[in-house]
Coordinates of C-alpha atoms in Angstrom, one line a residue:
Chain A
X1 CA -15.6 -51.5 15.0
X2 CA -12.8 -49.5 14.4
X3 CA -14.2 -46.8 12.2
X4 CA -17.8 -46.5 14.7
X5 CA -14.8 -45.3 17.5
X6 CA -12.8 -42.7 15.1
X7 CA -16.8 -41.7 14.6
X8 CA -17.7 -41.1 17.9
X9 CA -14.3 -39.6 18.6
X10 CA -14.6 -36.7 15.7
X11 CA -18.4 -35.9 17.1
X12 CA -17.0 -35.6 20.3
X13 CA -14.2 -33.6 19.2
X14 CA -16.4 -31.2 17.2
X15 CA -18.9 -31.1 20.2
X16 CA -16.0 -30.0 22.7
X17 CA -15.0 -27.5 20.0
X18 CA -18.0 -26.3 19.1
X19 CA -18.9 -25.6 22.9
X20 CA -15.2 -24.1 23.3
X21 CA -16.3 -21.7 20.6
X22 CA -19.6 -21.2 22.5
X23 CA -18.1 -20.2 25.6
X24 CA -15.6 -17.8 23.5
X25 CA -18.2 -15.6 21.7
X26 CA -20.5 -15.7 24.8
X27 CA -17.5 -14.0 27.2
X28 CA -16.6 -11.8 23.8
X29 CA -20.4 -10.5 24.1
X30 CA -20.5 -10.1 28.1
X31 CA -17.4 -8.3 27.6
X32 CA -19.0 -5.7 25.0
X33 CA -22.3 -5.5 27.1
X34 CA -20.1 -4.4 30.1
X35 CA -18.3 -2.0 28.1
X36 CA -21.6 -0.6 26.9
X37 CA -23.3 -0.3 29.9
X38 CA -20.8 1.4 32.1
X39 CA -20.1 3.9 29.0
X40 CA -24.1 4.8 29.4
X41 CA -23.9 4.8 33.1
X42 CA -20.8 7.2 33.0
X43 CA -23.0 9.5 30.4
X44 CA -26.0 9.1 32.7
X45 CA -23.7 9.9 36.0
X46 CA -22.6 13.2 34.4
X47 CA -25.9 14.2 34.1
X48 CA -27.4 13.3 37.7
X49 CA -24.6 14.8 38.9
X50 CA -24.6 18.0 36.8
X51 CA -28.3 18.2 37.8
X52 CA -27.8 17.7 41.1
X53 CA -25.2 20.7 41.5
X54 CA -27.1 23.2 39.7
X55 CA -30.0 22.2 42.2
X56 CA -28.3 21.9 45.4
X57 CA -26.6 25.0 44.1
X58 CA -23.0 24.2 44.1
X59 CA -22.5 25.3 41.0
X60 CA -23.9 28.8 39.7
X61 CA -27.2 28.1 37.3
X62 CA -26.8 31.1 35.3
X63 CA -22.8 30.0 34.1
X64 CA -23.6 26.3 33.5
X65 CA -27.3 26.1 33.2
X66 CA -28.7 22.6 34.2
X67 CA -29.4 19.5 31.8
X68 CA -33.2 20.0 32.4
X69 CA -32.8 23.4 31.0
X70 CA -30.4 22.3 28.3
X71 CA -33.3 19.5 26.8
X72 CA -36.3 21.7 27.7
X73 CA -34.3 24.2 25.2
X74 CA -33.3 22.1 22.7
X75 CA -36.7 20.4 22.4
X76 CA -38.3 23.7 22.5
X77 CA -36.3 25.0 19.7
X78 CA -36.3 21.8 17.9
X79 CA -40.5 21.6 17.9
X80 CA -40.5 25.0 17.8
X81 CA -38.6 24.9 14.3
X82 CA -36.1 28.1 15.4
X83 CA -33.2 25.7 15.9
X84 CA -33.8 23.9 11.9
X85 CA -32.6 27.2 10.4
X86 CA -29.3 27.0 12.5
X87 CA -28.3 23.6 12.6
X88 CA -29.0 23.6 8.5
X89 CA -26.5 26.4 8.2
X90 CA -24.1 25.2 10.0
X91 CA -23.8 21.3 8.9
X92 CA -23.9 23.0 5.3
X93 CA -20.5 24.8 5.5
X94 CA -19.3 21.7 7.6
X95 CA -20.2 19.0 5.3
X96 CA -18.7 21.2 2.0
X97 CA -16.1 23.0 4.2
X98 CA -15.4 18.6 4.6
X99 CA -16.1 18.1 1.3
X100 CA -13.8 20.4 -0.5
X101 CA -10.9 20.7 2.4
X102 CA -10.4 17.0 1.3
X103 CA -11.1 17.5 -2.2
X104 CA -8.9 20.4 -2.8
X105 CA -6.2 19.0 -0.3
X106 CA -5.4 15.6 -2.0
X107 CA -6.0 17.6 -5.5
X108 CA -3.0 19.7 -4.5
X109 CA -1.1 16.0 -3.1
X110 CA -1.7 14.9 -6.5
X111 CA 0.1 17.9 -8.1
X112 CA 3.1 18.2 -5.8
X113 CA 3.6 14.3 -6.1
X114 CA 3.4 14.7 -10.3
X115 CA 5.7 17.5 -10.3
X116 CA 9.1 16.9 -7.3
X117 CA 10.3 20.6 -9.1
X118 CA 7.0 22.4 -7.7
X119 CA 6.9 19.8 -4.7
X120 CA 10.6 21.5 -3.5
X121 CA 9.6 24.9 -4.7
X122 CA 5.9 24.9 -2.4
X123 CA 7.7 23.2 0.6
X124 CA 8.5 26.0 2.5
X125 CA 5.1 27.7 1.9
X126 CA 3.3 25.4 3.0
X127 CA 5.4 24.2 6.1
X128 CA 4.6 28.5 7.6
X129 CA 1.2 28.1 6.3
X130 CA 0.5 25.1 8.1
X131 CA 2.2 26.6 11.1
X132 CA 0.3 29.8 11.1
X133 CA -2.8 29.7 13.6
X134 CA -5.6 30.0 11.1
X135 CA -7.5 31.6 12.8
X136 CA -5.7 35.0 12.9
X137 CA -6.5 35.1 8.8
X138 CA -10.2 35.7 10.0
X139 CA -10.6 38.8 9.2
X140 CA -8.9 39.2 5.8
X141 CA -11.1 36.4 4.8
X142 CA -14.3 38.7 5.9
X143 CA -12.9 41.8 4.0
X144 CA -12.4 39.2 1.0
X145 CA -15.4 37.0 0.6
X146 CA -17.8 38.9 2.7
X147 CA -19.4 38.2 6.3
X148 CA -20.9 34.9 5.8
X149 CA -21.2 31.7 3.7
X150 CA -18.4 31.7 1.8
X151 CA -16.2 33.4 4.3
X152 CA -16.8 30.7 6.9
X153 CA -16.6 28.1 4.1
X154 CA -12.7 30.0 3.2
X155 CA -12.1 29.9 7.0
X156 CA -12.6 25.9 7.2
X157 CA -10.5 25.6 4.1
X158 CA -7.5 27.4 5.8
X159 CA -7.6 24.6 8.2
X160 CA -8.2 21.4 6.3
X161 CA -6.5 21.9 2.7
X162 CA -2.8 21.7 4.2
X163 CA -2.7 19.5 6.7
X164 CA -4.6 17.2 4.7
X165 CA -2.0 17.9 1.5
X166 CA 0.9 16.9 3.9
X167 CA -0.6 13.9 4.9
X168 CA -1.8 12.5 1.8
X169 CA 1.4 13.5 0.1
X170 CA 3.4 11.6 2.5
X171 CA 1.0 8.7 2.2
X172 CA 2.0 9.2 -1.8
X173 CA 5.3 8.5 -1.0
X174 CA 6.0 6.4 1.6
X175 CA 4.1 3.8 -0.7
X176 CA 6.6 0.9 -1.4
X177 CA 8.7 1.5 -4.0
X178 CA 8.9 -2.2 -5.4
X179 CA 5.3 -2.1 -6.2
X180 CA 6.1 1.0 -7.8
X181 CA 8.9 -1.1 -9.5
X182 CA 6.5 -4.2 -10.9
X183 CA 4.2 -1.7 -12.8
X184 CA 7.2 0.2 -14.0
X185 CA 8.6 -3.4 -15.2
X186 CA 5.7 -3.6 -17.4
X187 CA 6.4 0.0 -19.1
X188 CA 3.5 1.6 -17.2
X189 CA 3.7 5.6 -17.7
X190 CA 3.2 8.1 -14.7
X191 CA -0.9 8.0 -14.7
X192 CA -1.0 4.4 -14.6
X193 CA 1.5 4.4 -12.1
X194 CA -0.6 6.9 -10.0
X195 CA -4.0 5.4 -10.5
X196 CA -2.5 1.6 -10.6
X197 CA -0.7 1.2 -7.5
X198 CA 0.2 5.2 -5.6
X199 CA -4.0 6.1 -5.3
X200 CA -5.4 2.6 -4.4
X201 CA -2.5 2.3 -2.0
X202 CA -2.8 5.6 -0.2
X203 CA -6.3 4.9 0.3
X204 CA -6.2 4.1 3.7
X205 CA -3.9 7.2 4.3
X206 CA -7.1 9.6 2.6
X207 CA -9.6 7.9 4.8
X208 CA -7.8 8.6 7.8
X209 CA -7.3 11.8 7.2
X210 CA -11.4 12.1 6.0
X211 CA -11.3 11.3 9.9
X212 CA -9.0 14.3 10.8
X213 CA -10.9 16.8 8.8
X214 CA -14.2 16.0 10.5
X215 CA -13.1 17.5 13.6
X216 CA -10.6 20.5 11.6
X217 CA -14.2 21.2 9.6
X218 CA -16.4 21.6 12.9
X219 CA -13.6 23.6 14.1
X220 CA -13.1 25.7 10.8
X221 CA -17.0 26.4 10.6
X222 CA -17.7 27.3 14.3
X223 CA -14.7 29.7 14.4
X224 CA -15.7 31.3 11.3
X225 CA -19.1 31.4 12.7
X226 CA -17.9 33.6 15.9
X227 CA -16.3 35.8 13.5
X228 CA -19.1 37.1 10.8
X229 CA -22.4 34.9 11.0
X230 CA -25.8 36.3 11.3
X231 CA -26.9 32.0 12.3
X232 CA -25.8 28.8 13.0
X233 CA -24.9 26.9 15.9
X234 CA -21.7 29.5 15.8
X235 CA -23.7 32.2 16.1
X236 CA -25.9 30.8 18.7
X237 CA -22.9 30.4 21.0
X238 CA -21.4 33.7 20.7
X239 CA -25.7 35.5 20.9
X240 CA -26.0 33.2 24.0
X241 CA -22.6 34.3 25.5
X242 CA -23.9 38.1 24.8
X243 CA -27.0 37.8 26.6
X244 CA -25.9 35.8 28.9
X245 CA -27.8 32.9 28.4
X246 CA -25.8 30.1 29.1
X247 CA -28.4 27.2 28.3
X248 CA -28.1 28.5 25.1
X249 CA -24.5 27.6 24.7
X250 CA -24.8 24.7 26.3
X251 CA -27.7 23.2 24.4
X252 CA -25.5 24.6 21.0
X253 CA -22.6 22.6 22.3
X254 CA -24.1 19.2 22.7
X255 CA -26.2 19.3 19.2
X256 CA -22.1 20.2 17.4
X257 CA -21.4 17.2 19.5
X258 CA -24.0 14.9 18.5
X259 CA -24.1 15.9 15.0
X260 CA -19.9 15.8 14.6
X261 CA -20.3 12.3 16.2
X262 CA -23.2 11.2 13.7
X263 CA -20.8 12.4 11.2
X264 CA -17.7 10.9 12.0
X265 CA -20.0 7.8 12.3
X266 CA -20.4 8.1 8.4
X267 CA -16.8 8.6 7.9
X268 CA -15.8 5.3 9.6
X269 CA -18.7 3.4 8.5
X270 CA -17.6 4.9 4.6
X271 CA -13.6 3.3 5.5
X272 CA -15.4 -0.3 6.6
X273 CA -17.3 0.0 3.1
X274 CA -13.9 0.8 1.2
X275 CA -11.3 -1.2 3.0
X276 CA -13.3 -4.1 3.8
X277 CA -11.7 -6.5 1.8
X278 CA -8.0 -6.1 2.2
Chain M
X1 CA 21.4 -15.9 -35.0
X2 CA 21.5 -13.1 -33.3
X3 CA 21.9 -13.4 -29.3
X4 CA 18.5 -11.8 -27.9
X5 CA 20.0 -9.8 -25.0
X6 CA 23.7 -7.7 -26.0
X7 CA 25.4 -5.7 -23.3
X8 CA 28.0 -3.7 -25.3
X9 CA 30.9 -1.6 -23.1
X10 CA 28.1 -1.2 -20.2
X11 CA 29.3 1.0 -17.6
X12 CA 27.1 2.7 -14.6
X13 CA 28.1 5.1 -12.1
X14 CA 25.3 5.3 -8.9
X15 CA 25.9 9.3 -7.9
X16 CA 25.3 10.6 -4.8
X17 CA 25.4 14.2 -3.0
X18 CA 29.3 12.8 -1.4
X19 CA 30.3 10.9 -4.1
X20 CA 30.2 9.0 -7.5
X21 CA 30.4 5.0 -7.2
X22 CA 31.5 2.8 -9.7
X23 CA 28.9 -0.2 -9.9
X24 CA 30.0 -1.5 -13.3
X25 CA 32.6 -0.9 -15.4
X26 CA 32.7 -2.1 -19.5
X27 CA 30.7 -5.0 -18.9
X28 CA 29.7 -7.0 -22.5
X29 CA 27.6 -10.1 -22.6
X30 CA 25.7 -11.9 -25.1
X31 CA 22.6 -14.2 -23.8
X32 CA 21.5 -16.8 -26.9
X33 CA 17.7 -17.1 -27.1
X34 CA 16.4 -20.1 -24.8
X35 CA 19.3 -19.5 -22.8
X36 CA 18.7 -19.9 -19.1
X37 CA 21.9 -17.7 -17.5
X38 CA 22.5 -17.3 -13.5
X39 CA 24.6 -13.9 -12.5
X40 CA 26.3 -14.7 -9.4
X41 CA 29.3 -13.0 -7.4
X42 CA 29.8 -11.3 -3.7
X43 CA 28.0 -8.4 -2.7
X44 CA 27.9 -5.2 -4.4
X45 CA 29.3 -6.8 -7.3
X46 CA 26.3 -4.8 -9.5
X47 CA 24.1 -8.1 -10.6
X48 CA 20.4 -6.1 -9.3
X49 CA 22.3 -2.8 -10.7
X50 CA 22.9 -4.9 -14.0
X51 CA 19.6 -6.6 -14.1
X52 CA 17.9 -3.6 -13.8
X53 CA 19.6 -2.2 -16.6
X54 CA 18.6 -4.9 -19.2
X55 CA 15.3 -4.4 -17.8
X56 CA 15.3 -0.6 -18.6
X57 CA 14.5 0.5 -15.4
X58 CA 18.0 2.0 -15.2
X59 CA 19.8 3.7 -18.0
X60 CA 23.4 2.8 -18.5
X61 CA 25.8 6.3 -18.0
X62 CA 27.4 4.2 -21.2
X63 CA 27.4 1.5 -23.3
X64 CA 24.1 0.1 -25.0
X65 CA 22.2 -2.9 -24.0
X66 CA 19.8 -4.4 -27.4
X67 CA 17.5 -7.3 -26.5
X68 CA 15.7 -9.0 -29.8
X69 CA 18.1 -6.4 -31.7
X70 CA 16.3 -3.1 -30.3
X71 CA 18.3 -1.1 -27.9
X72 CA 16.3 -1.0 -24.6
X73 CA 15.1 2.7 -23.7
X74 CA 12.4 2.3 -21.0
X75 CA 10.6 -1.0 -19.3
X76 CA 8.6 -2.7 -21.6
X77 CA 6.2 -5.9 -21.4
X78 CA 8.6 -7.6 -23.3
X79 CA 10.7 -8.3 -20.6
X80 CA 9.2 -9.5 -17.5
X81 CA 11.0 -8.5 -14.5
X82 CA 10.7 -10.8 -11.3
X83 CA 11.3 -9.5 -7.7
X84 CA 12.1 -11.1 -4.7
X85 CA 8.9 -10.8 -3.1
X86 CA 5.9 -11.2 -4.9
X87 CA 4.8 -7.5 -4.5
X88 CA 1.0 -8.2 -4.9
X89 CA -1.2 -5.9 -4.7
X90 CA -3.2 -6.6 -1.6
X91 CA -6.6 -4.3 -2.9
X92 CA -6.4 -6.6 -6.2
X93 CA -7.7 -10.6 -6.5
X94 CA -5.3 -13.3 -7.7
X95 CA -6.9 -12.8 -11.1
X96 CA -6.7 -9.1 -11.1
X97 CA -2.4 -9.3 -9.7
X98 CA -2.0 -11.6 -12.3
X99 CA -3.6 -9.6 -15.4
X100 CA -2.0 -6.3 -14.2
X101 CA 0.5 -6.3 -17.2
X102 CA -1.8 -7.1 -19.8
X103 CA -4.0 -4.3 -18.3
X104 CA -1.2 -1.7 -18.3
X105 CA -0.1 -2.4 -21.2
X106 CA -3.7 -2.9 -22.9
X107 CA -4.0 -6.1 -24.4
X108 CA -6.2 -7.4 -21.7
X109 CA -9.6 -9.3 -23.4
X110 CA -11.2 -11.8 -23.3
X111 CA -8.8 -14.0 -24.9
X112 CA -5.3 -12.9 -22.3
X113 CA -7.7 -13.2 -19.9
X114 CA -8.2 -16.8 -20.2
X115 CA -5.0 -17.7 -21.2
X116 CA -4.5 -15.9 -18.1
X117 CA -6.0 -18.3 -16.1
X118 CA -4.7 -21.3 -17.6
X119 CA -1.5 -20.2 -16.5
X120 CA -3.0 -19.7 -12.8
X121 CA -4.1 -23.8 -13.5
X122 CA -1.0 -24.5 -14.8
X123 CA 1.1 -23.1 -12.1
X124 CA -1.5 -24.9 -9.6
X125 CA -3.5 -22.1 -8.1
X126 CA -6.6 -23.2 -9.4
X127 CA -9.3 -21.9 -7.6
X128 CA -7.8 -19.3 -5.7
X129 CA -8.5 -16.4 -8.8
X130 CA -10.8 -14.5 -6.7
X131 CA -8.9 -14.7 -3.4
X132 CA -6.6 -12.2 -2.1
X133 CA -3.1 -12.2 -1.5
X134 CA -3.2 -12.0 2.0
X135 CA -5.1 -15.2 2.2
X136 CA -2.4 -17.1 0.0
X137 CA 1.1 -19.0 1.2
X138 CA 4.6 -17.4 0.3
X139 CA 5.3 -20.1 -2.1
X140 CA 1.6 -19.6 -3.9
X141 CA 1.9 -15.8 -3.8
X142 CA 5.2 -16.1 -5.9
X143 CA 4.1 -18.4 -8.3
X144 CA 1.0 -16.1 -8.5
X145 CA 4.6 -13.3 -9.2
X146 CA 5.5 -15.3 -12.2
X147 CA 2.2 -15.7 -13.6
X148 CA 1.5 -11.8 -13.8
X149 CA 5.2 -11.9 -15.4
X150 CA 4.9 -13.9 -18.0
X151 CA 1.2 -13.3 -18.7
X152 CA 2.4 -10.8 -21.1
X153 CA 4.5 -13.3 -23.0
X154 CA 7.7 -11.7 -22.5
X155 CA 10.5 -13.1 -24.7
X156 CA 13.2 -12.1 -21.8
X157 CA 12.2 -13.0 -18.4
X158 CA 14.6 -10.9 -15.8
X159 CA 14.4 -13.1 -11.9
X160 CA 15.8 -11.2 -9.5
X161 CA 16.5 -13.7 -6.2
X162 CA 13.3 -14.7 -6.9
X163 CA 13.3 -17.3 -4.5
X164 CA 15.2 -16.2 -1.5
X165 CA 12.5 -15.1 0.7
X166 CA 11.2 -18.7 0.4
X167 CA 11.4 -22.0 3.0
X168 CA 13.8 -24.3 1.6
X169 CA 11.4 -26.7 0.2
X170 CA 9.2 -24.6 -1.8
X171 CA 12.2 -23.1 -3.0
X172 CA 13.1 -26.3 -4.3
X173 CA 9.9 -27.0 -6.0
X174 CA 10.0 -23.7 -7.0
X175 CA 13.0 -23.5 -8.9
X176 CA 11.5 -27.0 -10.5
X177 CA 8.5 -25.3 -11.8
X178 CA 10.4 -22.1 -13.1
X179 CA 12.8 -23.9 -14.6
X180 CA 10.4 -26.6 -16.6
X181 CA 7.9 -23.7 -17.5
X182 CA 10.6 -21.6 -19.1
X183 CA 12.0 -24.3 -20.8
X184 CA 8.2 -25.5 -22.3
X185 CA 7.3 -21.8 -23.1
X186 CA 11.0 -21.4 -24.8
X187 CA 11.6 -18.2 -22.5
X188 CA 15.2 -16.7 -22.3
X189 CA 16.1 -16.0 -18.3
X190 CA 18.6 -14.2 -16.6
X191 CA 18.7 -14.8 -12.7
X192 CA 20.1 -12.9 -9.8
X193 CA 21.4 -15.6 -7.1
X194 CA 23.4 -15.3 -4.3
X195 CA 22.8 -19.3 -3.8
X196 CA 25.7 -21.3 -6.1
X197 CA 24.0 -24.7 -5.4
X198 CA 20.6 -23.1 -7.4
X199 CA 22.3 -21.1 -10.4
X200 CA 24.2 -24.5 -11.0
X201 CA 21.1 -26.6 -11.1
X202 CA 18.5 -24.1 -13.2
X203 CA 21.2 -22.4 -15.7
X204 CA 22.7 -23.3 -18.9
X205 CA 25.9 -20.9 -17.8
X206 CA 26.9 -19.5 -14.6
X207 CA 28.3 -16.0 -15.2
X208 CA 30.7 -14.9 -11.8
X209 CA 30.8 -10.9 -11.5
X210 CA 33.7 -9.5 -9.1
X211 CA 33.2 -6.5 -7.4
X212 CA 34.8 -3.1 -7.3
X213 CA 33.7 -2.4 -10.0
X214 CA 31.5 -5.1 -11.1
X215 CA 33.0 -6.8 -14.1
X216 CA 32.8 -10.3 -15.5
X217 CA 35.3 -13.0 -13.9
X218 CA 34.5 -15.9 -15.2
X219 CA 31.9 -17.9 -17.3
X220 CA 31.2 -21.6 -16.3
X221 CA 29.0 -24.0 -18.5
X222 CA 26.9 -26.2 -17.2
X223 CA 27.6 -29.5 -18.5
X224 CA 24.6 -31.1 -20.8
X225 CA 23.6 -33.5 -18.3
X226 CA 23.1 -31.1 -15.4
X227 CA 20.9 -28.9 -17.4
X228 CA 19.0 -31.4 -19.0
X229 CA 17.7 -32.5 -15.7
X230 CA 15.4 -31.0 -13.4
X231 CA 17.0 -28.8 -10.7
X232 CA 16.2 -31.2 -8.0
X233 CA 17.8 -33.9 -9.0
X234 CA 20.6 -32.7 -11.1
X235 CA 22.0 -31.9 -7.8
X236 CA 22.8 -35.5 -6.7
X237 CA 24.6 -35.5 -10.5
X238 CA 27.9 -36.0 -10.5
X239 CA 29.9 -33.5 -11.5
X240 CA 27.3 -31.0 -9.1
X241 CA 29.9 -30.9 -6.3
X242 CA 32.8 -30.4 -8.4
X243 CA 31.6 -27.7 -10.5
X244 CA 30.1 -26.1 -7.3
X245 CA 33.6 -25.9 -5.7
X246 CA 35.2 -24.4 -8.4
X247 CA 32.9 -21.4 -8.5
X248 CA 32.9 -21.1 -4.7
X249 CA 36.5 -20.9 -4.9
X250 CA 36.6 -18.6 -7.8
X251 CA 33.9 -16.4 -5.8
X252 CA 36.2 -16.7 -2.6
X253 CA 38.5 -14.6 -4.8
X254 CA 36.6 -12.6 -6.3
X255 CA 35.2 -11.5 -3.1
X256 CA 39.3 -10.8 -1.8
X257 CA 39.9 -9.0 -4.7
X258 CA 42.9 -11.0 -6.0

């Protein structure tokens, strides 16, 4: 008699809970759903609106084109194949400009945290480098390498190397020192200590910082672009600024938007795959 | 026989940009093997700063320290060093925090590897290899601590307040299964306490530092029938409360400086 109660009981319990958890994930979901559909109306809104001026003529056509001219252009160019040549260019140098920033960056971590002598030494140097605006090295870097590939690749470097060296270095050391301490227990020499506990442990620190240097890339590549290239989404800018065709610029600015955001997409998706199980 | 661990004229100086402190000054001790020793005293008396030191983490500005008649240069797998905290790695499974020593210092097969995780069995964690720290209790993540210590079958095992960061009652159950594991496997310990209560119930001798520089006060032994019994009950032993007082007062003084 008893135990047919203390049954009933648990199903009802586990029904309750089970429609308490219901209830939870189906406000979760409403809440994302709302989330998702005022971002697209907000996107959407922008447009109507930007369309609207350029017809009713508050705002001047020939400066800020009109988002009917901006897809008509970018699907023109697209099926037309003029815009492949371009966009190629330009997500090259970013994605090795990426690449070897972050490369080369936690390359030179690696070396300052191995040696504190060279660490002390380089301080300095790189503390004015980071500070200098990059940009202003421009044109050494075209009497260097040449107007173009490499150049612009140099230019992107400038940017991310550092910045990404001080970041990963401090990630290097803020790591705690008692893990440090339980692999030293064991007699571990400096590379196990490094690729035992200071890498895995700073990964989170690199990924973020793979985050950073999208952006610092886009930035590095288009600047160096407006400087020396002959194409790319750059150069498109700066010809479309010459002539005076805005929808140009425009229609260059929102692919570098949608392409930076496919690729930060990537980056994040790359940190889920890594950190996943900690 | 020779004693496994000898501290001879041990002195070590902590310097700093302002100033040069004295953390211990001519300290000698002999530890017999199978001996279980507790190093007690008030604060900055120098019982990490000496524990570190046998572990050769830290080199003496003089004196020597010899443990199984070698003098200790550098950390070795031969003494397993026990922190606080567990200090798991949280990117590594149970199995792989617990093999870490035998992986650095390359003995890991097949064979350490199981023996490996008998020890995990033995210490209770059955089942939880492939889990991750951060899914474990305090009291399992430190016992999952000692298994990656002693996994490498050191012959001097170095516990450093091992249990402090602990609730009371898995720090009690704790010290039971340190205590009984060390004594099966035959391991010599040295532990770091700042609780009297626990170095009288888990240690053959109680060693009281006094700070200022750190130096030995006073050795108490444990009587026989305290350290024949398990640490939770060889506290209701007579005897217990007595022998407790006396090194609280003792440590009162120390700790005043008379």
């Amino acid at each position: 008699m008893k135990s047919v109660e203390q049954i009933e009981l648990a199903v009802s319990r586990k029904l309750w809970l089970d429609q308490k958890h219901e209830e939870y994930r189906a406000a979760k979901l409403r809440w994302k759903s709302r989330v998702m559909a005022v971002r697209a109306g907000l996107l959407v809104l922008l447009f109507v609106l930007w369309e609207t001026a350029a017809r009713a003529g508050w705002i001047d056509t020939l400066l800020f084109s009109s988002p009917g001219r901006v897809f008509r252009q970018i699907w023109s160019d697209l099926s037309g194949g003029s815009l492949w040549p371009h966009l190629s260019v330009t997500v090259g140098e970013t994605v090795i400009g990426f690449l070897l920033g972050t490369l080369l960056g936690t390359l030179l971590a690696v070396v300052i945290w191995w040696s504190p002598f060279l660490s002390a030494v380089l301080d300095p140097y790189m503390v004015v480098f980071n500070s200098m605006p990059k940009v202003a090295l421009g044109p050494i870097f075209i009497v260097m390498f040449g107007a173009g590939f490499t150049a612009i690749v140099i230019t992107t470097l400038s940017i991310t190397v550092i910045i990404t060296t001080l970041v990963v270095y401090n990630s290097f050391n803020s790591v705690d020192p008692n893990l440090v301490k339980v692999v030293r227990s064991f007699g571990a020499s400096r590379v196990q200590v490094f690729g035992k506990v200071i890498l895995p442990s700073s990964f989170p620190a690199i990924v973020s910082t793979l985050k950073v240097n999208v952006g610092m890339s886009w930035v590095g590549v288009i600047v160096g672009e407006f400087l020396v290239a002959k194409s790319g989404l750059g150069y498109l800018i700066i010809y479309g600024f010459q002539v005076f065709n805005f929808t140009l610029v425009m229609s260059s600015l929102l692919i570098i938007a949608a392409v930076a955001t496919a690729m930060y997409q990537l980056v994040v998706y790359v940190e889920k795959l890594i950190l996943s199980r900690r | 026989m020779l004693p496994l661990v000898q501290l001879k004229g041990v002195t070590h100086a902590y310097l700093g940009d302002r100033e040069a402190t004295l953390a211990i000054e001519e300290l000698n001790l002999t530890v017999d093997k199978g001996e279980f020793v507790s190093l007690v005293g008030p604060s900055g008396c120098g019982k990490t700063t000496l524990l570190s030191i046998i572990s050769g983490l830290l080199q003496p500005s003089r004196g020597d320290v010899y443990v199984g008649g070698h003098p200790v240069l550098e950390p070795s797998a031969e003494i397993g060093y026990m922190l606080q905290q567990d200090y798991l790695f949280p990117w590594r499974t149970i199995l792989d925090n617990a093999v870490l020593g035998l992986e650095l210092t390359g003995n890991l097969n097949e064979e350490t590897r199981r023996r490996t995780l008998g020890l995990l069995k033995e210490l209770g964690l059955e089942g939880k290899e492939n889990a991750y720290p951060s899914e474990l209790s305090g009291g399992m993540r430190q016992r999952v601590a000692l298994v990656r210590t002693l996994a490498t079958g050191p012959k001097l095992l170095l516990l450093d307040e091992p249990f402090s960061a602990l609730d009371y009652q898995i720090k009690l159950q704790l010290e039971d299964l340190v205590a009984e594991t060390l004594l099966r496997r035959g391991t010599t310990a040295i532990l770091v306490t700042h609780d009297l209560a626990e170095a009288i119930a888990v240690s053959s001798r109680v060693i009281l530092l006094q700070p200022n520089p750190g130096r030995i006060r006073r050795i108490f032994t444990v009587p026989e029938a305290i350290r024949s019994t398990p640490p939770l009950y060889a506290r209701d032993l007579p005897g217990f409360a007595e022998l407790f007082h006396t090194v609280w007062k003792e440590m009162e003084l120390a700790g005043r400086g008379d």
